[in-house]
CSV table of C-alpha atoms and ligand atoms in Angstrom, one decimal:
chain,number,residue,atom,x,y,z
A,545,MET,CA,19.6,-13.5,-20.1
A,546,THR,CA,16.4,-11.5,-19.8
A,547,HIS,CA,15.1,-11.3,-16.2
A,548,ILE,CA,11.3,-11.8,-16.0
A,549,PHE,CA,9.2,-10.2,-13.2
A,550,GLY,CA,5.5,-9.9,-13.0
A,551,VAL,CA,2.4,-9.3,-10.8
A,552,ILE,CA,-0.3,-11.9,-10.0
A,553,GLY,CA,-3.8,-11.0,-9.2
A,554,ASN,CA,-7.4,-11.1,-10.4
A,555,PRO,CA,-8.4,-8.8,-12.1
A,556,ILE,CA,-5.0,-7.6,-13.3
A,557,ALA,CA,-5.5,-5.8,-16.6
A,558,HIS,CA,-5.7,-2.4,-15.1
A,559,SER,CA,-2.6,-2.8,-12.9
A,560,LEU,CA,-0.2,0.1,-13.2
A,561,SER,CA,2.8,-2.0,-11.9
A,562,PRO,CA,4.0,-3.1,-15.3
A,563,VAL,CA,4.3,0.3,-16.7
A,564,MET,CA,6.0,1.5,-13.4
A,565,HIS,CA,8.6,-1.3,-13.3
A,566,GLU,CA,9.3,-1.4,-17.0
A,567,ALA,CA,10.1,2.3,-16.9
A,568,ALA,CA,12.5,1.7,-14.0
A,569,PHE,CA,14.2,-1.3,-16.0
A,570,LYS,CA,14.6,1.1,-19.1
A,571,GLU,CA,16.0,3.9,-17.0
A,572,LEU,CA,18.7,1.7,-15.5
A,573,LYS,CA,19.2,-0.2,-18.7
A,574,LEU,CA,18.4,-3.5,-17.2
A,575,ASP,CA,17.6,-6.5,-19.4
A,576,ALA,CA,14.3,-7.3,-17.7
A,577,ARG,CA,10.6,-7.5,-18.4
A,578,TYR,CA,7.5,-7.2,-16.2
A,579,ILE,CA,4.3,-9.1,-17.1
A,580,PRO,CA,0.8,-9.0,-15.5
A,581,TYR,CA,-0.5,-12.5,-14.8
A,582,GLN,CA,-4.2,-13.1,-14.2
A,583,VAL,CA,-4.4,-16.0,-11.7
A,584,GLU,CA,-7.7,-17.7,-10.7
A,585,SER,CA,-8.0,-18.5,-6.9
A,586,ASP,CA,-7.6,-22.3,-7.4
A,587,LYS,CA,-4.4,-21.8,-9.4
A,588,VAL,CA,-2.5,-19.8,-6.8
A,589,GLY,CA,-0.2,-22.7,-5.8
A,590,GLU,CA,0.6,-23.7,-9.3
A,591,ALA,CA,1.3,-20.0,-10.1
A,592,VAL,CA,3.8,-19.7,-7.3
A,593,GLN,CA,5.4,-23.0,-8.3
A,594,GLY,CA,5.6,-21.5,-11.7
A,595,ILE,CA,7.9,-18.7,-10.4
A,596,ARG,CA,10.5,-21.4,-9.5
A,597,GLY,CA,9.8,-23.6,-12.6
A,598,LEU,CA,10.0,-20.9,-15.1
A,599,GLY,CA,12.9,-19.1,-13.4
A,600,LEU,CA,11.1,-15.8,-12.8
A,601,SER,CA,13.2,-13.4,-10.8
A,602,GLY,CA,10.3,-12.0,-8.6
A,603,VAL,CA,6.7,-11.1,-8.5
A,604,ASN,CA,4.3,-8.7,-6.9
A,605,VAL,CA,1.0,-10.2,-5.5
A,606,THR,CA,-2.2,-8.2,-5.4
A,607,ILE,CA,-5.8,-8.6,-4.6
A,608,PRO,CA,-7.1,-11.3,-3.9
A,609,HIS,CA,-4.1,-13.5,-3.5
A,610,LYS,CA,-1.9,-11.6,-0.9
A,611,GLU,CA,-2.8,-14.1,1.9
A,612,ALA,CA,-3.1,-17.3,-0.2
A,613,VAL,CA,0.4,-17.3,-1.6
A,614,ILE,CA,1.9,-17.6,1.9
A,615,GLU,CA,1.6,-21.4,2.2
A,616,TYR,CA,3.5,-22.0,-1.0
A,617,LEU,CA,6.6,-19.9,0.0
A,618,ASP,CA,9.8,-21.1,1.6
A,619,GLU,CA,10.5,-18.1,3.8
A,620,LEU,CA,8.6,-15.0,5.1
A,621,ASP,CA,10.0,-11.7,6.2
A,622,PRO,CA,9.0,-11.1,9.8
A,623,LEU,CA,6.8,-8.2,8.9
A,624,ALA,CA,4.8,-10.1,6.2
A,625,ALA,CA,4.5,-12.9,8.8
A,626,LYS,CA,3.0,-10.5,11.3
A,627,LEU,CA,0.7,-9.0,8.6
A,628,GLY,CA,-0.3,-12.4,7.2
A,629,ALA,CA,-0.1,-11.0,3.7
A,630,VAL,CA,2.5,-10.8,1.0
A,631,ASN,CA,2.8,-8.3,-1.9
A,632,THR,CA,6.3,-9.1,-3.1
A,633,ILE,CA,8.0,-12.4,-3.7
A,634,VAL,CA,11.8,-12.5,-4.3
A,635,HIS,CA,13.2,-15.6,-6.0
A,636,ASP,CA,16.6,-16.5,-4.5
A,637,ARG,CA,17.7,-18.5,-7.4
A,638,LYS,CA,21.1,-19.4,-5.9
A,639,ASN,CA,19.4,-21.1,-3.0
A,640,ASP,CA,16.1,-22.0,-4.9
A,641,LYS,CA,14.1,-20.2,-2.3
A,642,LEU,CA,10.9,-18.1,-2.6
A,643,ILE,CA,10.8,-15.4,0.0
A,644,GLY,CA,7.7,-13.2,0.8
A,645,TYR,CA,7.8,-9.6,1.9
A,646,ASN,CA,5.1,-6.9,2.3
A,647,THR,CA,6.2,-3.4,1.2
A,648,ASP,CA,2.7,-1.7,1.4
A,649,GLY,CA,3.2,-0.3,5.0
A,650,GLU,CA,6.8,0.8,4.4
A,651,GLY,CA,5.6,2.3,1.1
A,652,PHE,CA,3.0,4.5,3.0
A,653,TYR,CA,5.5,5.4,5.6
A,654,ARG,CA,8.0,6.6,2.9
A,655,SER,CA,5.3,8.7,1.3
A,656,LEU,CA,4.0,10.2,4.6
A,657,VAL,CA,7.3,11.3,6.3
A,658,PRO,CA,8.1,14.2,3.8
A,659,GLU,CA,4.7,15.6,4.4
A,660,LEU,CA,4.9,15.7,8.3
A,661,ARG,CA,5.6,18.9,10.1
A,662,LYS,CA,7.1,17.1,13.2
A,663,PRO,CA,9.0,13.9,13.7
A,664,LEU,CA,6.8,10.8,13.0
A,665,GLN,CA,7.1,9.6,16.6
A,666,ASP,CA,5.5,12.8,17.8
A,667,ASN,CA,2.2,12.4,15.8
A,668,LEU,CA,-1.2,11.2,16.9
A,669,ILE,CA,-2.5,9.2,13.9
A,670,LEU,CA,-6.1,8.1,13.1
A,671,ILE,CA,-6.4,5.1,10.9
A,672,ILE,CA,-10.0,4.5,9.4
A,673,GLY,CA,-10.4,0.9,8.3
A,674,ALA,CA,-9.0,-2.4,9.6
A,675,GLY,CA,-8.7,-4.4,6.3
A,676,GLY,CA,-5.4,-5.5,4.6
A,677,ALA,CA,-4.1,-2.1,3.7
A,678,ALA,CA,-5.0,-0.7,7.2
A,679,ARG,CA,-3.1,-3.6,8.8
A,680,GLY,CA,0.1,-2.9,6.8
A,681,VAL,CA,0.0,0.9,7.6
A,682,ALA,CA,-1.0,0.5,11.3
A,683,ILE,CA,1.6,-2.2,12.1
A,684,THR,CA,4.4,-0.5,10.2
A,685,LEU,CA,3.7,2.9,11.9
A,686,ALA,CA,3.4,1.2,15.4
A,687,GLN,CA,6.8,-0.4,14.7
A,688,LYS,CA,8.2,3.0,13.8
A,689,GLY,CA,7.2,4.2,17.3
A,690,VAL,CA,4.4,6.7,16.5
A,691,LYS,CA,3.2,8.3,19.7
A,692,GLN,CA,-0.4,7.1,19.4
A,693,ILE,CA,-2.4,5.2,16.8
A,694,THR,CA,-6.2,5.1,16.9
A,695,ILE,CA,-8.0,2.6,14.7
A,696,ALA,CA,-11.7,3.1,13.8
A,697,ASN,CA,-13.6,0.7,11.6
A,698,ARG,CA,-17.2,-0.1,10.7
A,699,THR,CA,-16.7,-3.6,12.2
A,700,LYS,CA,-15.3,-2.6,15.6
A,701,GLU,CA,-14.0,-6.2,16.4
A,702,LYS,CA,-11.6,-5.9,13.5
A,703,ALA,CA,-10.3,-2.6,14.8
A,704,GLU,CA,-9.8,-4.2,18.2
A,705,LYS,CA,-7.9,-7.1,16.8
A,706,LEU,CA,-5.7,-4.8,14.8
A,707,ALA,CA,-5.0,-2.6,17.7
A,708,ALA,CA,-4.0,-5.6,19.8
A,709,ASP,CA,-1.7,-6.9,17.0
A,710,CYS,CA,0.0,-3.4,16.8
A,711,GLY,CA,0.7,-3.4,20.6
A,712,GLY,CA,2.2,-0.2,22.1
A,713,ASN,CA,0.1,2.8,22.4
A,714,THR,CA,-2.7,1.8,20.0
A,715,ARG,CA,-6.4,1.8,20.6
A,716,ALA,CA,-9.6,1.0,18.8
A,717,MET,CA,-12.7,3.3,18.7
A,718,SER,CA,-16.0,3.2,16.9
A,719,LEU,CA,-16.4,5.5,13.9
A,720,ASN,CA,-18.9,7.5,15.9
A,721,GLY,CA,-16.7,7.7,18.9
A,722,VAL,CA,-13.7,9.1,16.9
A,723,GLN,CA,-15.9,11.8,15.2
A,724,ALA,CA,-16.0,13.9,18.3
A,725,LYS,CA,-12.2,13.7,18.8
A,726,LEU,CA,-11.3,14.6,15.2
A,727,THR,CA,-9.5,17.8,16.2
A,728,GLU,CA,-6.9,15.8,18.3
A,729,PHE,CA,-5.2,14.1,15.4
A,730,ASP,CA,-2.1,15.3,13.5
A,731,VAL,CA,-2.8,12.7,10.8
A,732,VAL,CA,-6.0,11.1,9.5
A,733,VAL,CA,-5.6,8.2,7.0
A,734,ASN,CA,-8.5,6.6,5.1
A,735,CYS,CA,-7.6,3.0,4.7
A,736,THR,CA,-11.1,1.8,3.5
A,737,SER,CA,-12.2,1.5,-0.1
A,738,ILE,CA,-14.9,4.1,0.6
A,739,GLY,CA,-14.6,6.8,-2.2
A,740,MET,CA,-12.9,4.6,-4.7
A,741,SER,CA,-14.2,4.7,-8.3
A,742,PRO,CA,-17.0,4.3,-9.1
A,743,ASN,CA,-18.4,5.2,-5.6
A,744,VAL,CA,-16.7,8.6,-5.7
A,745,GLY,CA,-19.4,10.5,-3.7
A,746,GLN,CA,-18.8,8.5,-0.5
A,747,MET,CA,-16.7,9.4,2.6
A,748,PRO,CA,-15.7,7.2,5.5
A,749,MET,CA,-16.5,9.9,8.0
A,750,SER,CA,-17.5,13.6,8.1
A,751,LEU,CA,-14.7,16.1,8.2
A,752,GLU,CA,-16.9,18.9,9.5
A,753,THR,CA,-14.8,19.5,12.6
A,754,LEU,CA,-11.4,19.0,11.0
A,755,SER,CA,-8.6,21.3,12.0
A,756,ARG,CA,-6.5,23.0,9.2
A,757,ASP,CA,-3.4,21.6,11.0
A,758,THR,CA,-4.3,18.0,10.4
A,759,LEU,CA,-2.8,16.2,7.5
A,760,VAL,CA,-5.5,14.1,5.7
A,761,SER,CA,-4.4,11.1,3.7
A,762,ASP,CA,-6.4,8.6,1.4
A,763,LEU,CA,-4.8,5.3,0.3
A,764,ILE,CA,-7.0,5.5,-2.8
A,765,TYR,CA,-5.4,7.1,-5.9
A,766,ASN,CA,-8.3,6.5,-8.4
A,767,PRO,CA,-9.8,9.0,-8.3
A,768,ASN,CA,-6.7,11.1,-7.7
A,769,LYS,CA,-8.6,13.3,-5.3
A,770,THR,CA,-11.4,11.5,-3.4
A,771,ARG,CA,-14.3,13.3,-1.8
A,772,PHE,CA,-12.6,12.9,1.5
A,773,LEU,CA,-9.5,14.7,0.3
A,774,SER,CA,-11.6,17.5,-1.4
A,775,GLU,CA,-13.6,18.0,1.9
A,776,ALA,CA,-10.1,18.2,3.7
A,777,GLU,CA,-9.0,20.9,1.3
A,778,LYS,CA,-12.1,23.0,1.9
A,779,LYS,CA,-11.1,23.0,5.5
A,780,SER,CA,-7.6,24.4,4.3
A,781,ALA,CA,-6.0,21.0,5.6
A,782,ARG,CA,-3.0,19.4,3.7
A,783,THR,CA,-3.8,16.2,1.8
A,784,LEU,CA,-1.8,13.2,0.5
A,785,ASN,CA,-3.4,10.6,-1.8
A,786,GLY,CA,-2.4,6.9,-2.3
A,787,MET,CA,-0.1,7.5,-5.3
A,788,GLY,CA,3.0,8.0,-3.3
A,789,MET,CA,2.3,4.8,-1.4
A,790,PHE,CA,1.8,2.9,-4.6
A,791,ILE,CA,5.1,4.1,-6.0
A,792,GLN,CA,7.0,3.6,-2.9
A,793,GLN,CA,5.8,0.0,-2.4
A,794,GLY,CA,6.9,-0.7,-5.9
A,795,ALA,CA,10.3,1.0,-5.3
A,796,ILE,CA,10.9,-1.1,-2.3
A,797,ALA,CA,10.0,-4.3,-4.3
A,798,PHE,CA,12.4,-3.1,-7.1
A,799,GLU,CA,15.2,-2.7,-4.5
A,800,LEU,CA,14.5,-6.2,-3.0
A,801,TRP,CA,14.7,-7.7,-6.4
A,802,THR,CA,17.6,-5.8,-7.9
A,803,GLY,CA,19.7,-4.5,-5.1
A,804,LEU,CA,19.7,-1.1,-6.9
A,805,GLN,CA,18.1,2.2,-5.8
A,806,ALA,CA,14.8,2.6,-7.6
A,807,PRO,CA,14.4,5.6,-9.9
A,808,VAL,CA,11.3,6.8,-8.1
A,809,THR,CA,10.8,10.0,-10.2
A,810,ILE,CA,10.8,8.1,-13.4
A,811,MET,CA,8.4,5.5,-12.0
A,812,ARG,CA,6.0,8.1,-10.7
A,813,ARG,CA,6.1,9.8,-14.2
A,814,ALA,CA,5.4,6.6,-16.1
A,815,VAL,CA,2.4,5.9,-13.8
A,816,LEU,CA,1.0,9.4,-14.1
A,817,GLU,CA,1.3,9.3,-17.9
A,818,LYS,CA,-0.4,6.0,-18.1
A,819,LEU,CA,-3.3,7.2,-15.9
A,820,LYS,CA,-3.7,10.3,-18.3
A,821,GLU,CA,-3.9,7.9,-21.1
A,822,VAL,CA,-6.6,5.8,-19.7
A,823,LYS,CA,-8.7,8.6,-18.6
B,123,NAP,P1,-10.1,-4.6,2.4
B,123,NAP,O1,-9.2,-5.6,3.1
B,123,NAP,O2,-11.2,-5.2,1.7
B,123,NAP,O3,-10.6,-3.7,3.6
B,123,NAP,C1,-11.7,-2.7,3.3
B,123,NAP,C2,-11.9,-1.8,4.5
B,123,NAP,O4,-12.9,-0.8,4.2
B,123,NAP,C3,-12.4,-2.4,5.8
B,123,NAP,O5,-11.9,-1.8,6.9
B,123,NAP,C4,-14.0,-2.3,5.6
B,123,NAP,O6,-14.7,-2.3,6.8
B,123,NAP,C5,-14.1,-0.9,5.0
B,123,NAP,N1,-15.2,-0.7,4.2
B,123,NAP,C6,-15.6,-1.2,3.0
B,123,NAP,N2,-16.8,-0.7,2.6
B,123,NAP,C7,-17.2,0.0,3.6
B,123,NAP,C8,-18.4,0.7,3.8
B,123,NAP,N3,-19.3,0.8,2.9
B,123,NAP,N4,-18.6,1.3,5.1
B,123,NAP,C9,-17.7,1.3,6.0
B,123,NAP,N5,-16.5,0.6,5.8
B,123,NAP,C10,-16.3,0.0,4.7
B,123,NAP,O7,-9.4,-3.7,1.5
B,123,NAP,P2,-7.8,-3.2,1.5
B,123,NAP,O8,-7.0,-4.1,0.7
B,123,NAP,O9,-7.5,-2.9,2.8
B,123,NAP,O10,-7.9,-1.8,0.7
B,123,NAP,C11,-8.5,-0.7,1.1
B,123,NAP,C12,-8.2,0.5,0.2
B,123,NAP,O11,-6.9,0.8,0.2
B,123,NAP,C13,-8.6,0.2,-1.2
B,123,NAP,O12,-9.2,1.4,-1.7
B,123,NAP,C14,-7.3,0.0,-1.9
B,123,NAP,O13,-7.4,0.4,-3.3
B,123,NAP,C15,-6.4,0.9,-1.1
B,123,NAP,N6,-5.0,0.5,-1.3
B,123,NAP,C16,-4.1,1.3,-1.8
B,123,NAP,C17,-2.8,1.0,-1.9
B,123,NAP,C18,-1.7,2.0,-2.4
B,123,NAP,O14,-0.7,1.6,-2.8
B,123,NAP,N7,-2.1,3.2,-2.5
B,123,NAP,C19,-2.3,-0.2,-1.5
B,123,NAP,C20,-3.2,-1.2,-0.9
B,123,NAP,C21,-4.6,-0.8,-0.8
B,123,NAP,P3,-15.2,-3.7,7.5
B,123,NAP,O15,-13.9,-4.3,8.2
B,123,NAP,O16,-16.2,-3.3,8.4
B,123,NAP,O17,-15.7,-4.6,6.3
């Protein structure tokens, strides 16, 4: 029997998840397909019930449905519950249960660790943004025991709420306030949508005072190098774009669905080839 997986979102036509997962299925010779489903906001409940009704094995969930799917699921992984957002649904067919997970933060963590020069727990990390992606990254890093997390966001109240949800040694600051302290951070992560195509000339904050020892990351991978990362390179700092996070969040979903280790190199190659094709 062919196992069917998919992704629900709106819009969905440009999602790179189908090409990434189909490459993994092919590599591991799995009888499986991965289909993009465009779902309107008033049809989210029916779409989730469709997973059960049609016997899909699992789906990813993307913008704008990550929060809305929750009320239709049977169980939530504790991290997804804390985040209030789901990006992966596993259909446990034996027990007829739909279980929600969120693999975004763990995906970022997996992409970040190989780039660090000291153990994760010893780093001072600045997160810019307090939306859905920032939430996943900040809460996951806080749970891993990062020494100190600072959250700066245009809407400061959202940064304060996220810092409180992270607990531990997490604080909120204004974007202006954090500018003067830039040299203190080991890692700076742009978790806002600033710099994303087509607004490629924009940056979430100035990197004028950046130290070359700071690792600068951007969750955006289209463009592949945002202006934020280009400016960091001009300061001779190391950079990390959002491609690794995207691949790793998909790899974790693949592992949850199949119980197999994801062929990460093959998945990455398939995504990069697809991106070249569409450019
Ligand atoms: P979101 O929930 O809409 O949050 C957007 C964030 O950007 C908020 O903090 C918002 O600040 C800030 N922002 C937006 N426009 C701004 C502006 N003009 N000036 C200052 N701040 C601004 O979006 P999200 O889901 O967190 O996604 C954020 C980014 O992460 C997107 O670029 C997305 O593509 C990327 N992402 C990447 C991956 C990956 O796998 N690599 C996964 C998920 C997301 P306010 O709170 O003040 O509005």
